[in-house]
Amino acid sequence: QVQLVESGGGLVQAGGSLRLSCTASGRTFSRYSMGWFRQAPGKEREFVAAITWSDASTRYTASLKGRFTISRDNAKNTVYLQMNSLEPEDTAVYYCAATERFIPSLGADYGSWGQGTQVTVSS
């Protein structure tokens, strides 16, 4: 299926910024939307944002919309998550995922997942 490779995670101080990248390869013709999820230690996987490849329609978790921005570069087969004003509560493994559905917020609606990239925010 679609292969997703993430990068951009790391260790940052509170208030800092990171930009995560996810590049798709393989059966990219089957993609319609891309999403970002995160999972903090001991917690359930949480939806962050999603975007369509066609017209860049977006969906966000309301509490993150002001700090996080999802975007995509179709020519590079890459989706980004710009994260600003990071807080310790943002510490998690961040995953990108691909789906043929319209920017769903449920993980079960995504068929392909990246390996995850660790984001750690220190206080």
Short mmCIF file of C-alpha atoms in Angstrom, two decimals:
data_model
loop_
_atom_site.label_atom_id
_atom_site.label_comp_id
_atom_site.label_asym_id
_atom_site.label_seq_id
_atom_site.Cartn_x
_atom_site.Cartn_y
_atom_site.Cartn_z
CA GLN A 1 0.00 0.00 0.00
CA VAL A 2 1.09 3.58 0.59
CA GLN A 3 4.41 3.91 2.40
CA LEU A 4 4.77 6.86 4.76
CA VAL A 5 8.06 8.10 6.18
CA GLU A 6 8.09 10.76 8.88
CA SER A 7 10.81 13.11 10.02
CA GLY A 8 11.29 16.30 12.00
CA GLY A 9 10.70 15.18 15.56
CA GLY A 10 13.07 15.97 18.36
CA LEU A 11 13.60 17.57 21.74
CA VAL A 12 12.63 21.20 22.16
CA GLN A 13 11.98 23.59 25.01
CA ALA A 14 8.54 24.90 25.79
CA GLY A 15 7.67 27.74 23.45
CA GLY A 16 9.73 26.35 20.62
CA SER A 17 8.66 25.13 17.20
CA LEU A 18 9.03 22.05 15.06
CA ARG A 19 7.90 21.10 11.59
CA LEU A 20 7.11 17.47 10.98
CA SER A 21 7.23 16.02 7.49
CA CYS A 22 5.66 12.91 6.05
CA THR A 23 6.57 11.75 2.57
CA ALA A 24 4.44 9.21 0.76
CA SER A 25 5.55 6.65 -1.77
CA GLY A 26 4.15 3.56 -3.40
CA ARG A 27 0.48 3.57 -4.32
CA THR A 28 0.04 7.31 -3.95
CA PHE A 29 -2.78 7.32 -6.47
CA SER A 30 -5.03 5.79 -3.85
CA ARG A 31 -4.62 8.69 -1.42
CA TYR A 32 -7.31 11.27 -0.81
CA SER A 33 -6.54 12.72 2.62
CA MET A 34 -3.67 12.75 5.06
CA GLY A 35 -3.91 13.03 8.80
CA TRP A 36 -1.70 13.59 11.80
CA PHE A 37 -2.26 11.80 15.07
CA ARG A 38 -0.34 11.70 18.30
CA GLN A 39 -0.09 9.35 21.23
CA ALA A 40 1.29 10.40 24.58
CA PRO A 41 2.61 7.86 27.08
CA GLY A 42 -0.23 5.97 28.69
CA LYS A 43 -2.88 7.73 26.61
CA GLU A 44 -5.02 6.90 23.63
CA ARG A 45 -4.16 7.95 20.11
CA GLU A 46 -5.46 11.45 19.46
CA PHE A 47 -6.43 13.12 16.22
CA VAL A 48 -4.50 16.30 15.47
CA ALA A 49 -5.28 17.47 11.94
CA ALA A 50 -6.08 16.28 8.43
CA ILE A 51 -5.90 17.66 4.91
CA THR A 52 -7.09 16.69 1.44
CA TRP A 53 -4.67 16.40 -1.44
CA SER A 54 -7.08 17.94 -3.91
CA ASP A 55 -7.96 21.35 -2.50
CA ALA A 56 -6.22 21.38 0.89
CA SER A 57 -9.42 21.27 2.91
CA THR A 58 -8.42 20.91 6.54
CA ARG A 59 -9.76 19.66 9.83
CA TYR A 60 -8.22 20.34 13.23
CA THR A 61 -8.70 19.42 16.81
CA ALA A 62 -10.12 22.71 18.05
CA SER A 63 -7.68 23.16 20.91
CA LEU A 64 -4.67 22.91 18.59
CA LYS A 65 -5.82 24.97 15.63
CA GLY A 66 -4.13 28.17 16.74
CA ARG A 67 -0.72 26.56 17.25
CA PHE A 68 -0.59 23.72 14.73
CA THR A 69 -0.91 24.06 10.97
CA ILE A 70 -1.20 21.24 8.48
CA SER A 71 -0.17 21.71 4.87
CA ARG A 72 0.85 19.66 1.88
CA ASP A 73 3.08 19.82 -1.18
CA ASN A 74 1.57 17.60 -3.84
CA ALA A 75 4.63 17.78 -6.08
CA LYS A 76 6.76 16.39 -3.27
CA ASN A 77 4.12 13.94 -2.03
CA THR A 78 4.69 15.43 1.39
CA VAL A 79 2.44 16.63 4.18
CA TYR A 80 3.66 18.87 6.98
CA LEU A 81 2.66 19.69 10.50
CA GLN A 82 3.99 23.03 11.71
CA MET A 83 3.92 23.12 15.49
CA ASN A 84 4.44 26.43 17.27
CA SER A 85 4.39 27.47 20.91
CA LEU A 86 4.98 23.91 21.97
CA GLU A 87 4.04 22.85 25.46
CA PRO A 88 5.10 19.86 27.56
CA GLU A 89 1.61 18.46 27.03
CA ASP A 90 2.43 18.17 23.33
CA THR A 91 5.00 15.48 24.09
CA ALA A 92 3.97 12.39 22.15
CA VAL A 93 4.77 10.14 19.26
CA TYR A 94 3.34 11.79 16.16
CA TYR A 95 2.04 9.67 13.30
CA CYS A 96 0.93 10.52 9.81
CA ALA A 97 -1.65 8.43 8.04
CA ALA A 98 -3.33 8.16 4.65
CA THR A 99 -6.94 7.51 3.73
CA GLU A 100 -9.25 7.63 0.75
CA ARG A 101 -11.97 9.16 2.91
CA PHE A 102 -12.65 12.86 3.38
CA ILE A 103 -10.36 14.03 6.19
CA PRO A 104 -11.78 11.75 8.85
CA SER A 105 -10.81 12.19 12.48
CA LEU A 106 -11.02 8.53 13.45
CA GLY A 107 -7.90 6.45 13.24
CA ALA A 108 -9.89 3.46 12.05
CA ASP A 109 -10.66 5.34 8.84
CA TYR A 110 -6.99 5.48 7.85
CA GLY A 111 -5.47 2.55 6.05
CA SER A 112 -1.78 3.42 5.99
CA TRP A 113 0.40 4.72 8.82
CA GLY A 114 3.89 6.03 9.23
CA GLN A 115 6.35 4.75 11.78
CA GLY A 116 5.92 7.72 14.08
CA THR A 117 8.33 10.40 15.18
CA GLN A 118 8.99 11.38 18.78
CA VAL A 119 8.34 14.94 19.89
CA THR A 120 9.50 15.82 23.37
CA VAL A 121 8.89 19.25 24.86
CA SER A 122 10.75 20.12 28.02
CA SER A 123 9.61 22.68 30.56
#
